[in-house]
Amino acid sequence: MLNEEKYTDADKWLVDALKSEPNFILSENFADRMAEKMSRKFAWSQYLREFAIYAGVILGVVAVLAAVHIFLAGADWKSWAKFVTENLVIVIATASLLFFVLFTDRVLLRYFLHRSKIDSI
Amino acid sequence: MTDAELVQQILNGNSNAFRFLVAKHQRLVLHVVGRIVQRQEDIEDICQEVFMKVYSKIGKFRGEAKLSTWIARIAYNTSISHLRKEDRDELSYDERPALVAGETDESTHRQPMETDEVKKYLMLKIEELPVQYRTVLTLFHLEEFSYREIEEITGMPEGTIKSYLSRARKILKEKLEKVAKIEKTNIFTEYA
């Protein structure tokens, strides 16, 4: 009888300990900091997506114009290709500069503005 | 707000919805991560990693399981990966830990224990259990997940979960009884 009582009490102790909160802690503003991180990540991916759309549209327009020029207006594509290969460095540098300006305008500046806005709150 | 609505709000970039999700589930993640990793200095970083994974993968949440189960699975997998990276030998644990196999428990108190001390002693012993035992105990008793949900979270078969739970409780009970014998006082009567 005493043994049975003892085991019942042991079970109670056990359940009590198992249901008790362990001594681990997170900082008080953990949820706020996670929300900020999420907001920054969302903004970054959103701006990158917009940049990709802009870049795609610009490349598409250039491709359509080139196609119209060559196939419909009957321009000599070989002379165009020759111009590009002869001025490859300038063409690549100009294209890179344009995309960098677009990237800075559409992604970097907006992202840093967004960050400073969050930080100031 | 249902889980599906909350997920949709987060996908739309609503940071308040994500704050709500974190506040609602941070206790669960803390318990899972804490019980597996056990190092306070690592816990916050891993919890952050868990929630950033939750955010990155939330578009893949189909609502087949409860959101809490899905988050707990991410927390479990992240913590286990962390243990593997740290190369702690806990993951290749002995099915019968040394203390169960009859070795002397050095930490057993020689002084008479107060009621609170018994609870603290048991909590300490929970932390000394093998990682799988601690995990199933936490998920079952503290978070009140069902066997099926624990299976979804950990990937362990239901039979293994039941076996781990039963063995873990047996180990703890044996330790409690050992303390009672050593002290030669009936600590159990103080509980009532």
PDB file of C-alpha atoms in Angstrom:
ATOM      1  CA  MET A   1       0.000   0.000   0.000  1.00  0.00           C
ATOM      2  CA  LEU A   2       2.809   2.352   0.988  1.00  0.00           C
ATOM      3  CA  ASN A   3       4.664   1.357  -2.170  1.00  0.00           C
ATOM      4  CA  GLU A   4       1.667   2.145  -4.383  1.00  0.00           C
ATOM      5  CA  GLU A   5       1.288   5.561  -2.773  1.00  0.00           C
ATOM      6  CA  LYS A   6       4.986   6.227  -3.269  1.00  0.00           C
ATOM      7  CA  TYR A   7       4.812   5.397  -6.980  1.00  0.00           C
ATOM      8  CA  THR A   8       1.792   7.614  -7.496  1.00  0.00           C
ATOM      9  CA  ASP A   9       3.624  10.508  -5.897  1.00  0.00           C
ATOM     10  CA  ALA A  10       6.711   9.797  -8.006  1.00  0.00           C
ATOM     11  CA  ASP A  11       4.538  10.027 -11.112  1.00  0.00           C
ATOM     12  CA  LYS A  12       3.149  13.352  -9.945  1.00  0.00           C
ATOM     13  CA  TRP A  13       6.653  14.681  -9.398  1.00  0.00           C
ATOM     14  CA  LEU A  14       7.641  13.485 -12.815  1.00  0.00           C
ATOM     15  CA  VAL A  15       4.687  15.028 -14.633  1.00  0.00           C
ATOM     16  CA  ASP A  16       5.250  18.261 -12.727  1.00  0.00           C
ATOM     17  CA  ALA A  17       8.901  18.373 -13.831  1.00  0.00           C
ATOM     18  CA  LEU A  18       8.099  17.373 -17.403  1.00  0.00           C
ATOM     19  CA  LYS A  19       5.499  20.127 -17.700  1.00  0.00           C
ATOM     20  CA  SER A  20       7.803  22.777 -16.246  1.00  0.00           C
ATOM     21  CA  GLU A  21       9.363  25.389 -18.493  1.00  0.00           C
ATOM     22  CA  PRO A  22      13.070  24.748 -19.146  1.00  0.00           C
ATOM     23  CA  ASN A  23      15.445  27.554 -18.168  1.00  0.00           C
ATOM     24  CA  PHE A  24      16.143  28.811 -21.678  1.00  0.00           C
ATOM     25  CA  ILE A  25      15.398  32.399 -22.626  1.00  0.00           C
ATOM     26  CA  LEU A  26      15.101  34.582 -25.713  1.00  0.00           C
ATOM     27  CA  SER A  27      15.578  38.342 -25.703  1.00  0.00           C
ATOM     28  CA  GLU A  28      12.425  40.329 -24.936  1.00  0.00           C
ATOM     29  CA  ASN A  29      12.199  41.972 -28.363  1.00  0.00           C
ATOM     30  CA  PHE A  30      12.884  38.747 -30.263  1.00  0.00           C
ATOM     31  CA  ALA A  31       9.631  38.862 -32.264  1.00  0.00           C
ATOM     32  CA  ASP A  32      10.215  42.538 -33.192  1.00  0.00           C
ATOM     33  CA  ARG A  33      13.730  41.822 -34.404  1.00  0.00           C
ATOM     34  CA  MET A  34      12.531  38.868 -36.468  1.00  0.00           C
ATOM     35  CA  ALA A  35       9.782  41.016 -38.012  1.00  0.00           C
ATOM     36  CA  GLU A  36      12.407  43.632 -38.948  1.00  0.00           C
ATOM     37  CA  LYS A  37      14.615  40.990 -40.534  1.00  0.00           C
ATOM     38  CA  MET A  38      11.665  39.614 -42.445  1.00  0.00           C
ATOM     39  CA  SER A  39      10.697  43.085 -43.623  1.00  0.00           C
ATOM     40  CA  ARG A  40      14.248  43.731 -44.897  1.00  0.00           C
ATOM     41  CA  LYS A  41      14.390  40.356 -46.636  1.00  0.00           C
ATOM     42  CA  PHE A  42      10.989  40.906 -48.223  1.00  0.00           C
ATOM     43  CA  ALA A  43      11.982  44.377 -49.442  1.00  0.00           C
ATOM     44  CA  TRP A  44      15.253  43.094 -50.900  1.00  0.00           C
ATOM     45  CA  SER A  45      13.597  40.240 -52.816  1.00  0.00           C
ATOM     46  CA  GLN A  46      10.790  42.558 -53.965  1.00  0.00           C
ATOM     47  CA  TYR A  47      13.245  45.161 -55.300  1.00  0.00           C
ATOM     48  CA  LEU A  48      15.358  42.474 -56.965  1.00  0.00           C
ATOM     49  CA  ARG A  49      12.254  41.047 -58.653  1.00  0.00           C
ATOM     50  CA  GLU A  50      11.321  44.517 -59.926  1.00  0.00           C
ATOM     51  CA  PHE A  51      14.857  45.034 -61.198  1.00  0.00           C
ATOM     52  CA  ALA A  52      14.723  41.706 -63.047  1.00  0.00           C
ATOM     53  CA  ILE A  53      11.411  42.750 -64.648  1.00  0.00           C
ATOM     54  CA  TYR A  54      12.850  46.138 -65.707  1.00  0.00           C
ATOM     55  CA  ALA A  55      15.989  44.490 -67.100  1.00  0.00           C
ATOM     56  CA  GLY A  56      13.903  41.901 -68.918  1.00  0.00           C
ATOM     57  CA  VAL A  57      11.638  44.554 -70.436  1.00  0.00           C
ATOM     58  CA  ILE A  58      14.617  46.674 -71.594  1.00  0.00           C
ATOM     59  CA  LEU A  59      16.367  43.645 -73.124  1.00  0.00           C
ATOM     60  CA  GLY A  60      13.082  42.583 -74.741  1.00  0.00           C
ATOM     61  CA  VAL A  61      12.532  46.033 -76.285  1.00  0.00           C
ATOM     62  CA  VAL A  62      16.122  46.080 -77.595  1.00  0.00           C
ATOM     63  CA  ALA A  63      15.672  42.588 -79.052  1.00  0.00           C
ATOM     64  CA  VAL A  64      12.357  43.523 -80.726  1.00  0.00           C
ATOM     65  CA  LEU A  65      13.858  46.738 -82.158  1.00  0.00           C
ATOM     66  CA  ALA A  66      16.859  44.818 -83.475  1.00  0.00           C
ATOM     67  CA  ALA A  67      14.590  42.167 -85.034  1.00  0.00           C
ATOM     68  CA  VAL A  68      12.395  44.823 -86.685  1.00  0.00           C
ATOM     69  CA  HIS A  69      15.472  46.666 -87.926  1.00  0.00           C
ATOM     70  CA  ILE A  70      17.102  43.558 -89.351  1.00  0.00           C
ATOM     71  CA  PHE A  71      14.162  41.484 -90.625  1.00  0.00           C
ATOM     72  CA  LEU A  72      11.580  44.117 -91.601  1.00  0.00           C
ATOM     73  CA  ALA A  73      13.734  47.102 -92.532  1.00  0.00           C
ATOM     74  CA  GLY A  74      16.269  44.791 -94.194  1.00  0.00           C
ATOM     75  CA  ALA A  75      19.314  46.165 -92.382  1.00  0.00           C
ATOM     76  CA  ASP A  76      22.589  44.353 -92.785  1.00  0.00           C
ATOM     77  CA  TRP A  77      23.027  42.390 -89.543  1.00  0.00           C
ATOM     78  CA  LYS A  78      26.645  41.612 -90.441  1.00  0.00           C
ATOM     79  CA  SER A  79      27.589  45.286 -90.234  1.00  0.00           C
ATOM     80  CA  TRP A  80      25.848  45.455 -86.817  1.00  0.00           C
ATOM     81  CA  ALA A  81      27.683  42.356 -85.637  1.00  0.00           C
ATOM     82  CA  LYS A  82      30.940  43.820 -86.925  1.00  0.00           C
ATOM     83  CA  PHE A  83      30.300  47.080 -85.052  1.00  0.00           C
ATOM     84  CA  VAL A  84      29.621  45.203 -81.821  1.00  0.00           C
ATOM     85  CA  THR A  85      32.685  42.937 -82.081  1.00  0.00           C
ATOM     86  CA  GLU A  86      34.946  45.832 -82.978  1.00  0.00           C
ATOM     87  CA  ASN A  87      33.697  47.914 -80.041  1.00  0.00           C
ATOM     88  CA  LEU A  88      33.102  45.045 -77.630  1.00  0.00           C
ATOM     89  CA  VAL A  89      34.690  46.744 -74.626  1.00  0.00           C
ATOM     90  CA  ILE A  90      32.702  49.952 -75.099  1.00  0.00           C
ATOM     91  CA  VAL A  91      29.441  48.049 -75.687  1.00  0.00           C
ATOM     92  CA  ILE A  92      29.945  45.881 -72.586  1.00  0.00           C
ATOM     93  CA  ALA A  93      31.013  48.881 -70.473  1.00  0.00           C
ATOM     94  CA  THR A  94      27.978  50.938 -71.589  1.00  0.00           C
ATOM     95  CA  ALA A  95      25.558  48.064 -70.970  1.00  0.00           C
ATOM     96  CA  SER A  96      27.123  47.354 -67.559  1.00  0.00           C
ATOM     97  CA  LEU A  97      26.940  51.031 -66.606  1.00  0.00           C
ATOM     98  CA  LEU A  98      23.283  51.242 -67.625  1.00  0.00           C
ATOM     99  CA  PHE A  99      22.423  48.119 -65.645  1.00  0.00           C
ATOM    100  CA  PHE A 100      24.404  49.333 -62.654  1.00  0.00           C
ATOM    101  CA  VAL A 101      22.527  52.659 -62.690  1.00  0.00           C
ATOM    102  CA  LEU A 102      19.243  50.782 -62.964  1.00  0.00           C
ATOM    103  CA  PHE A 103      20.269  48.378 -60.170  1.00  0.00           C
ATOM    104  CA  THR A 104      21.316  51.245 -57.907  1.00  0.00           C
ATOM    105  CA  ASP A 105      18.121  53.158 -58.597  1.00  0.00           C
ATOM    106  CA  ARG A 106      15.704  50.243 -58.365  1.00  0.00           C
ATOM    107  CA  VAL A 107      17.372  48.089 -55.668  1.00  0.00           C
ATOM    108  CA  LEU A 108      20.221  49.569 -53.642  1.00  0.00           C
ATOM    109  CA  LEU A 109      18.876  53.069 -52.980  1.00  0.00           C
ATOM    110  CA  ARG A 110      15.383  51.825 -52.211  1.00  0.00           C
ATOM    111  CA  TYR A 111      16.723  49.065 -49.946  1.00  0.00           C
ATOM    112  CA  PHE A 112      18.896  51.435 -47.918  1.00  0.00           C
ATOM    113  CA  LEU A 113      16.056  53.929 -47.657  1.00  0.00           C
ATOM    114  CA  HIS A 114      13.799  51.131 -46.436  1.00  0.00           C
ATOM    115  CA  ARG A 115      16.419  50.063 -43.875  1.00  0.00           C
ATOM    116  CA  SER A 116      16.932  53.562 -42.543  1.00  0.00           C
ATOM    117  CA  LYS A 117      13.148  53.962 -42.294  1.00  0.00           C
ATOM    118  CA  ILE A 118      12.881  50.752 -40.246  1.00  0.00           C
ATOM    119  CA  ASP A 119      15.844  51.703 -38.062  1.00  0.00           C
ATOM    120  CA  SER A 120      14.354  55.113 -37.318  1.00  0.00           C
ATOM    121  CA  ILE A 121      11.093  53.588 -36.044  1.00  0.00           C
TER     122      ILE A 121
ATOM    123  CA  MET B   1      -6.966  34.429 -37.980  1.00  0.00           C
ATOM    124  CA  THR B   2      -6.486  30.940 -39.424  1.00  0.00           C
ATOM    125  CA  ASP B   3      -3.089  29.489 -40.303  1.00  0.00           C
ATOM    126  CA  ALA B   4      -3.843  29.896 -44.032  1.00  0.00           C
ATOM    127  CA  GLU B   5      -4.782  33.572 -43.603  1.00  0.00           C
ATOM    128  CA  LEU B   6      -1.672  34.218 -41.539  1.00  0.00           C
ATOM    129  CA  VAL B   7       0.528  32.557 -44.162  1.00  0.00           C
ATOM    130  CA  GLN B   8      -1.097  34.625 -46.921  1.00  0.00           C
ATOM    131  CA  GLN B   9      -0.515  37.844 -44.980  1.00  0.00           C
ATOM    132  CA  ILE B  10       3.171  36.956 -44.558  1.00  0.00           C
ATOM    133  CA  LEU B  11       3.506  36.124 -48.250  1.00  0.00           C
ATOM    134  CA  ASN B  12       2.074  39.584 -48.983  1.00  0.00           C
ATOM    135  CA  GLY B  13       4.933  41.094 -46.987  1.00  0.00           C
ATOM    136  CA  ASN B  14       2.994  41.977 -43.831  1.00  0.00           C
ATOM    137  CA  SER B  15       5.699  42.163 -41.161  1.00  0.00           C
ATOM    138  CA  ASN B  16       3.096  42.481 -38.393  1.00  0.00           C
ATOM    139  CA  ALA B  17       1.694  39.105 -39.418  1.00  0.00           C
ATOM    140  CA  PHE B  18       5.185  37.627 -39.189  1.00  0.00           C
ATOM    141  CA  ARG B  19       5.694  39.287 -35.786  1.00  0.00           C
ATOM    142  CA  PHE B  20       2.443  37.646 -34.667  1.00  0.00           C
ATOM    143  CA  LEU B  21       3.619  34.238 -35.969  1.00  0.00           C
ATOM    144  CA  VAL B  22       6.960  34.566 -34.151  1.00  0.00           C
ATOM    145  CA  ALA B  23       5.325  35.681 -30.903  1.00  0.00           C
ATOM    146  CA  LYS B  24       2.864  32.786 -31.121  1.00  0.00           C
ATOM    147  CA  HIS B  25       5.445  30.073 -31.802  1.00  0.00           C
ATOM    148  CA  GLN B  26       8.661  31.332 -30.190  1.00  0.00           C
ATOM    149  CA  ARG B  27       8.011  29.369 -27.002  1.00  0.00           C
ATOM    150  CA  LEU B  28       7.656  26.141 -28.991  1.00  0.00           C
ATOM    151  CA  VAL B  29      10.804  26.830 -31.020  1.00  0.00           C
ATOM    152  CA  LEU B  30      12.716  27.814 -27.882  1.00  0.00           C
ATOM    153  CA  HIS B  31      11.757  24.567 -26.142  1.00  0.00           C
ATOM    154  CA  VAL B  32      12.664  22.359 -29.105  1.00  0.00           C
ATOM    155  CA  VAL B  33      15.930  24.165 -29.859  1.00  0.00           C
ATOM    156  CA  GLY B  34      16.835  24.569 -26.180  1.00  0.00           C
ATOM    157  CA  ARG B  35      16.273  20.940 -25.279  1.00  0.00           C
ATOM    158  CA  ILE B  36      18.353  19.734 -28.239  1.00  0.00           C
ATOM    159  CA  VAL B  37      21.157  22.301 -28.305  1.00  0.00           C
ATOM    160  CA  GLN B  38      21.270  23.135 -24.564  1.00  0.00           C
ATOM    161  CA  ARG B  39      23.739  26.003 -24.947  1.00  0.00           C
ATOM    162  CA  GLN B  40      22.146  29.312 -24.041  1.00  0.00           C
ATOM    163  CA  GLU B  41      24.758  31.211 -26.113  1.00  0.00           C
ATOM    164  CA  ASP B  42      23.720  29.319 -29.281  1.00  0.00           C
ATOM    165  CA  ILE B  43      19.986  29.131 -28.691  1.00  0.00           C
ATOM    166  CA  GLU B  44      18.978  32.644 -29.809  1.00  0.00           C
ATOM    167  CA  ASP B  45      20.983  32.406 -33.052  1.00  0.00           C
ATOM    168  CA  ILE B  46      19.456  29.043 -33.889  1.00  0.00           C
ATOM    169  CA  CYS B  47      15.945  30.295 -33.096  1.00  0.00           C
ATOM    170  CA  GLN B  48      16.592  33.213 -35.489  1.00  0.00           C
ATOM    171  CA  GLU B  49      17.788  30.765 -38.129  1.00  0.00           C
ATOM    172  CA  VAL B  50      14.632  28.698 -37.608  1.00  0.00           C
ATOM    173  CA  PHE B  51      12.308  31.664 -38.110  1.00  0.00           C
ATOM    174  CA  MET B  52      14.206  32.884 -41.163  1.00  0.00           C
ATOM    175  CA  LYS B  53      13.840  29.388 -42.625  1.00  0.00           C
ATOM    176  CA  VAL B  54      10.145  29.506 -41.754  1.00  0.00           C
ATOM    177  CA  TYR B  55       9.873  32.784 -43.677  1.00  0.00           C
ATOM    178  CA  SER B  56      11.861  31.502 -46.666  1.00  0.00           C
ATOM    179  CA  LYS B  57       9.841  28.293 -46.909  1.00  0.00           C
ATOM    180  CA  ILE B  58       6.419  29.582 -45.948  1.00  0.00           C
ATOM    181  CA  GLY B  59       5.306  29.637 -49.586  1.00  0.00           C
ATOM    182  CA  LYS B  60       5.698  25.850 -49.572  1.00  0.00           C
ATOM    183  CA  PHE B  61       3.404  25.404 -46.558  1.00  0.00           C
ATOM    184  CA  ARG B  62       0.353  23.634 -47.937  1.00  0.00           C
ATOM    185  CA  GLY B  63      -1.684  23.415 -44.746  1.00  0.00           C
ATOM    186  CA  GLU B  64      -1.630  19.607 -44.713  1.00  0.00           C
ATOM    187  CA  ALA B  65      -0.214  19.715 -41.182  1.00  0.00           C
ATOM    188  CA  LYS B  66      -0.750  22.286 -38.448  1.00  0.00           C
ATOM    189  CA  LEU B  67       1.516  25.334 -38.738  1.00  0.00           C
ATOM    190  CA  SER B  68       2.944  24.572 -35.282  1.00  0.00           C
ATOM    191  CA  THR B  69       3.889  21.039 -36.365  1.00  0.00           C
ATOM    192  CA  TRP B  70       5.536  22.388 -39.518  1.00  0.00           C
ATOM    193  CA  ILE B  71       7.494  25.010 -37.539  1.00  0.00           C
ATOM    194  CA  ALA B  72       8.505  22.426 -34.927  1.00  0.00           C
ATOM    195  CA  ARG B  73       9.847  20.194 -37.718  1.00  0.00           C
ATOM    196  CA  ILE B  74      12.013  23.054 -39.018  1.00  0.00           C
ATOM    197  CA  ALA B  75      13.215  23.760 -35.463  1.00  0.00           C
ATOM    198  CA  TYR B  76      14.011  20.071 -34.909  1.00  0.00           C
ATOM    199  CA  ASN B  77      15.898  19.684 -38.214  1.00  0.00           C
ATOM    200  CA  THR B  78      17.841  22.928 -37.718  1.00  0.00           C
ATOM    201  CA  SER B  79      18.869  21.940 -34.193  1.00  0.00           C
ATOM    202  CA  ILE B  80      19.927  18.441 -35.243  1.00  0.00           C
ATOM    203  CA  SER B  81      21.976  19.928 -38.127  1.00  0.00           C
ATOM    204  CA  HIS B  82      23.607  22.254 -35.603  1.00  0.00           C
ATOM    205  CA  LEU B  83      24.528  19.294 -33.382  1.00  0.00           C
ATOM    206  CA  ARG B  84      25.962  17.482 -36.407  1.00  0.00           C
ATOM    207  CA  LYS B  85      28.003  20.544 -37.381  1.00  0.00           C
ATOM    208  CA  GLU B  86      29.312  20.802 -33.834  1.00  0.00           C
ATOM    209  CA  ASP B  87      30.137  17.108 -34.128  1.00  0.00           C
ATOM    210  CA  ARG B  88      28.763  16.355 -30.697  1.00  0.00           C
ATOM    211  CA  ASP B  89      28.695  12.634 -30.043  1.00  0.00           C
ATOM    212  CA  GLU B  90      25.181  12.887 -28.599  1.00  0.00           C
ATOM    213  CA  LEU B  91      23.588  11.733 -31.822  1.00  0.00           C
ATOM    214  CA  SER B  92      25.286   8.368 -31.689  1.00  0.00           C
ATOM    215  CA  TYR B  93      24.121   7.786 -28.143  1.00  0.00           C
ATOM    216  CA  ASP B  94      23.965   4.511 -26.303  1.00  0.00           C
ATOM    217  CA  GLU B  95      20.425   3.109 -26.077  1.00  0.00           C
ATOM    218  CA  ARG B  96      21.085   2.517 -22.399  1.00  0.00           C
ATOM    219  CA  PRO B  97      22.946   5.518 -21.047  1.00  0.00           C
ATOM    220  CA  ALA B  98      25.618   4.935 -18.436  1.00  0.00           C
ATOM    221  CA  LEU B  99      23.516   6.121 -15.541  1.00  0.00           C
ATOM    222  CA  VAL B 100      20.731   3.725 -16.412  1.00  0.00           C
ATOM    223  CA  ALA B 101      23.170   0.889 -16.785  1.00  0.00           C
ATOM    224  CA  GLY B 102      23.833   1.139 -13.058  1.00  0.00           C
ATOM    225  CA  GLU B 103      26.756   3.561 -12.729  1.00  0.00           C
ATOM    226  CA  THR B 104      26.888   5.828  -9.735  1.00  0.00           C
ATOM    227  CA  ASP B 105      25.106   9.113 -10.174  1.00  0.00           C
ATOM    228  CA  GLU B 106      27.707  11.606  -8.919  1.00  0.00           C
ATOM    229  CA  SER B 107      25.239  14.453  -8.830  1.00  0.00           C
ATOM    230  CA  THR B 108      22.914  12.719  -6.388  1.00  0.00           C
ATOM    231  CA  HIS B 109      22.502  14.951  -3.382  1.00  0.00           C
ATOM    232  CA  ARG B 110      23.818  13.769  -0.054  1.00  0.00           C
ATOM    233  CA  GLN B 111      22.002  16.517   1.814  1.00  0.00           C
ATOM    234  CA  PRO B 112      18.265  16.269   2.493  1.00  0.00           C
ATOM    235  CA  MET B 113      16.356  17.826  -0.415  1.00  0.00           C
ATOM    236  CA  GLU B 114      13.643  20.445  -0.262  1.00  0.00           C
ATOM    237  CA  THR B 115      10.487  20.091  -2.357  1.00  0.00           C
ATOM    238  CA  ASP B 116      11.686  22.585  -4.996  1.00  0.00           C
ATOM    239  CA  GLU B 117      15.061  20.914  -5.120  1.00  0.00           C
ATOM    240  CA  VAL B 118      13.491  17.618  -6.169  1.00  0.00           C
ATOM    241  CA  LYS B 119      11.854  19.343  -9.117  1.00  0.00           C
ATOM    242  CA  LYS B 120      15.109  21.078 -10.001  1.00  0.00           C
ATOM    243  CA  TYR B 121      16.924  17.766  -9.689  1.00  0.00           C
ATOM    244  CA  LEU B 122      14.463  16.127 -12.094  1.00  0.00           C
ATOM    245  CA  MET B 123      14.755  19.023 -14.557  1.00  0.00           C
ATOM    246  CA  LEU B 124      18.513  18.603 -14.455  1.00  0.00           C
ATOM    247  CA  LYS B 125      18.169  14.896 -15.098  1.00  0.00           C
ATOM    248  CA  ILE B 126      15.896  15.592 -18.095  1.00  0.00           C
ATOM    249  CA  GLU B 127      18.706  17.687 -19.586  1.00  0.00           C
ATOM    250  CA  GLU B 128      21.117  14.786 -19.087  1.00  0.00           C
ATOM    251  CA  LEU B 129      18.979  12.341 -21.065  1.00  0.00           C
ATOM    252  CA  PRO B 130      20.001  11.413 -24.635  1.00  0.00           C
ATOM    253  CA  VAL B 131      18.876  13.986 -27.192  1.00  0.00           C
ATOM    254  CA  GLN B 132      16.100  11.858 -28.709  1.00  0.00           C
ATOM    255  CA  TYR B 133      14.617  11.170 -25.272  1.00  0.00           C
ATOM    256  CA  ARG B 134      14.664  14.875 -24.355  1.00  0.00           C
ATOM    257  CA  THR B 135      13.078  15.772 -27.666  1.00  0.00           C
ATOM    258  CA  VAL B 136      10.142  13.373 -27.440  1.00  0.00           C
ATOM    259  CA  LEU B 137       9.575  14.233 -23.777  1.00  0.00           C
ATOM    260  CA  THR B 138       9.464  17.943 -24.629  1.00  0.00           C
ATOM    261  CA  LEU B 139       7.175  17.514 -27.609  1.00  0.00           C
ATOM    262  CA  PHE B 140       4.805  15.155 -25.793  1.00  0.00           C
ATOM    263  CA  HIS B 141       4.612  16.588 -22.285  1.00  0.00           C
ATOM    264  CA  LEU B 142       5.530  20.248 -22.660  1.00  0.00           C
ATOM    265  CA  GLU B 143       4.070  21.005 -26.091  1.00  0.00           C
ATOM    266  CA  GLU B 144       1.348  18.344 -25.918  1.00  0.00           C
ATOM    267  CA  PHE B 145       1.792  17.054 -29.465  1.00  0.00           C
ATOM    268  CA  SER B 146       0.239  13.687 -30.329  1.00  0.00           C
ATOM    269  CA  TYR B 147       2.344  10.652 -31.296  1.00  0.00           C
ATOM    270  CA  ARG B 148       1.420  11.225 -34.924  1.00  0.00           C
ATOM    271  CA  GLU B 149       2.501  14.876 -34.789  1.00  0.00           C
ATOM    272  CA  ILE B 150       5.792  13.913 -33.122  1.00  0.00           C
ATOM    273  CA  GLU B 151       6.290  11.395 -35.929  1.00  0.00           C
ATOM    274  CA  GLU B 152       5.767  14.197 -38.475  1.00  0.00           C
ATOM    275  CA  ILE B 153       8.190  16.479 -36.647  1.00  0.00           C
ATOM    276  CA  THR B 154      11.032  14.065 -35.964  1.00  0.00           C
ATOM    277  CA  GLY B 155      10.526  11.426 -38.640  1.00  0.00           C
ATOM    278  CA  MET B 156      10.743   8.704 -35.965  1.00  0.00           C
ATOM    279  CA  PRO B 157       8.209   5.862 -36.215  1.00  0.00           C
ATOM    280  CA  GLU B 158       5.368   5.949 -33.683  1.00  0.00           C
ATOM    281  CA  GLY B 159       6.621   2.783 -31.977  1.00  0.00           C
ATOM    282  CA  THR B 160      10.048   4.322 -31.415  1.00  0.00           C
ATOM    283  CA  ILE B 161       8.488   7.480 -29.986  1.00  0.00           C
ATOM    284  CA  LYS B 162       6.401   5.454 -27.510  1.00  0.00           C
ATOM    285  CA  SER B 163       9.433   3.395 -26.582  1.00  0.00           C
ATOM    286  CA  TYR B 164      11.619   6.505 -26.040  1.00  0.00           C
ATOM    287  CA  LEU B 165       8.919   8.136 -23.933  1.00  0.00           C
ATOM    288  CA  SER B 166       8.464   5.096 -21.777  1.00  0.00           C
ATOM    289  CA  ARG B 167      12.213   4.554 -21.325  1.00  0.00           C
ATOM    290  CA  ALA B 168      12.840   8.228 -20.568  1.00  0.00           C
ATOM    291  CA  ARG B 169      10.118   8.250 -17.907  1.00  0.00           C
ATOM    292  CA  LYS B 170      11.480   5.017 -16.461  1.00  0.00           C
ATOM    293  CA  ILE B 171      14.990   6.459 -16.237  1.00  0.00           C
ATOM    294  CA  LEU B 172      13.738   9.585 -14.485  1.00  0.00           C
ATOM    295  CA  LYS B 173      11.570   7.592 -12.106  1.00  0.00           C
ATOM    296  CA  GLU B 174      14.485   5.350 -11.189  1.00  0.00           C
ATOM    297  CA  LYS B 175      16.612   8.370 -10.456  1.00  0.00           C
ATOM    298  CA  LEU B 176      13.881   9.837  -8.286  1.00  0.00           C
ATOM    299  CA  GLU B 177      13.580   6.626  -6.356  1.00  0.00           C
ATOM    300  CA  LYS B 178      17.332   6.434  -5.971  1.00  0.00           C
ATOM    301  CA  VAL B 179      17.333   9.916  -4.425  1.00  0.00           C
ATOM    302  CA  ALA B 180      14.539   8.912  -2.069  1.00  0.00           C
ATOM    303  CA  LYS B 181      16.484   5.838  -0.937  1.00  0.00           C
ATOM    304  CA  ILE B 182      19.717   7.771  -0.398  1.00  0.00           C
ATOM    305  CA  GLU B 183      18.034  10.427   1.628  1.00  0.00           C
ATOM    306  CA  LYS B 184      16.149   7.839   3.633  1.00  0.00           C
ATOM    307  CA  THR B 185      13.292  10.296   3.890  1.00  0.00           C
ATOM    308  CA  ASN B 186       9.993  10.110   2.155  1.00  0.00           C
ATOM    309  CA  ILE B 187      10.257  13.139  -0.120  1.00  0.00           C
ATOM    310  CA  PHE B 188       7.091  12.092  -1.888  1.00  0.00           C
ATOM    311  CA  THR B 189       4.842  12.884   1.038  1.00  0.00           C
ATOM    312  CA  GLU B 190       5.929  16.532   0.811  1.00  0.00           C
ATOM    313  CA  TYR B 191       4.363  16.813  -2.595  1.00  0.00           C
ATOM    314  CA  ALA B 192       0.790  16.705  -1.368  1.00  0.00           C
TER     315      ALA B 192
END
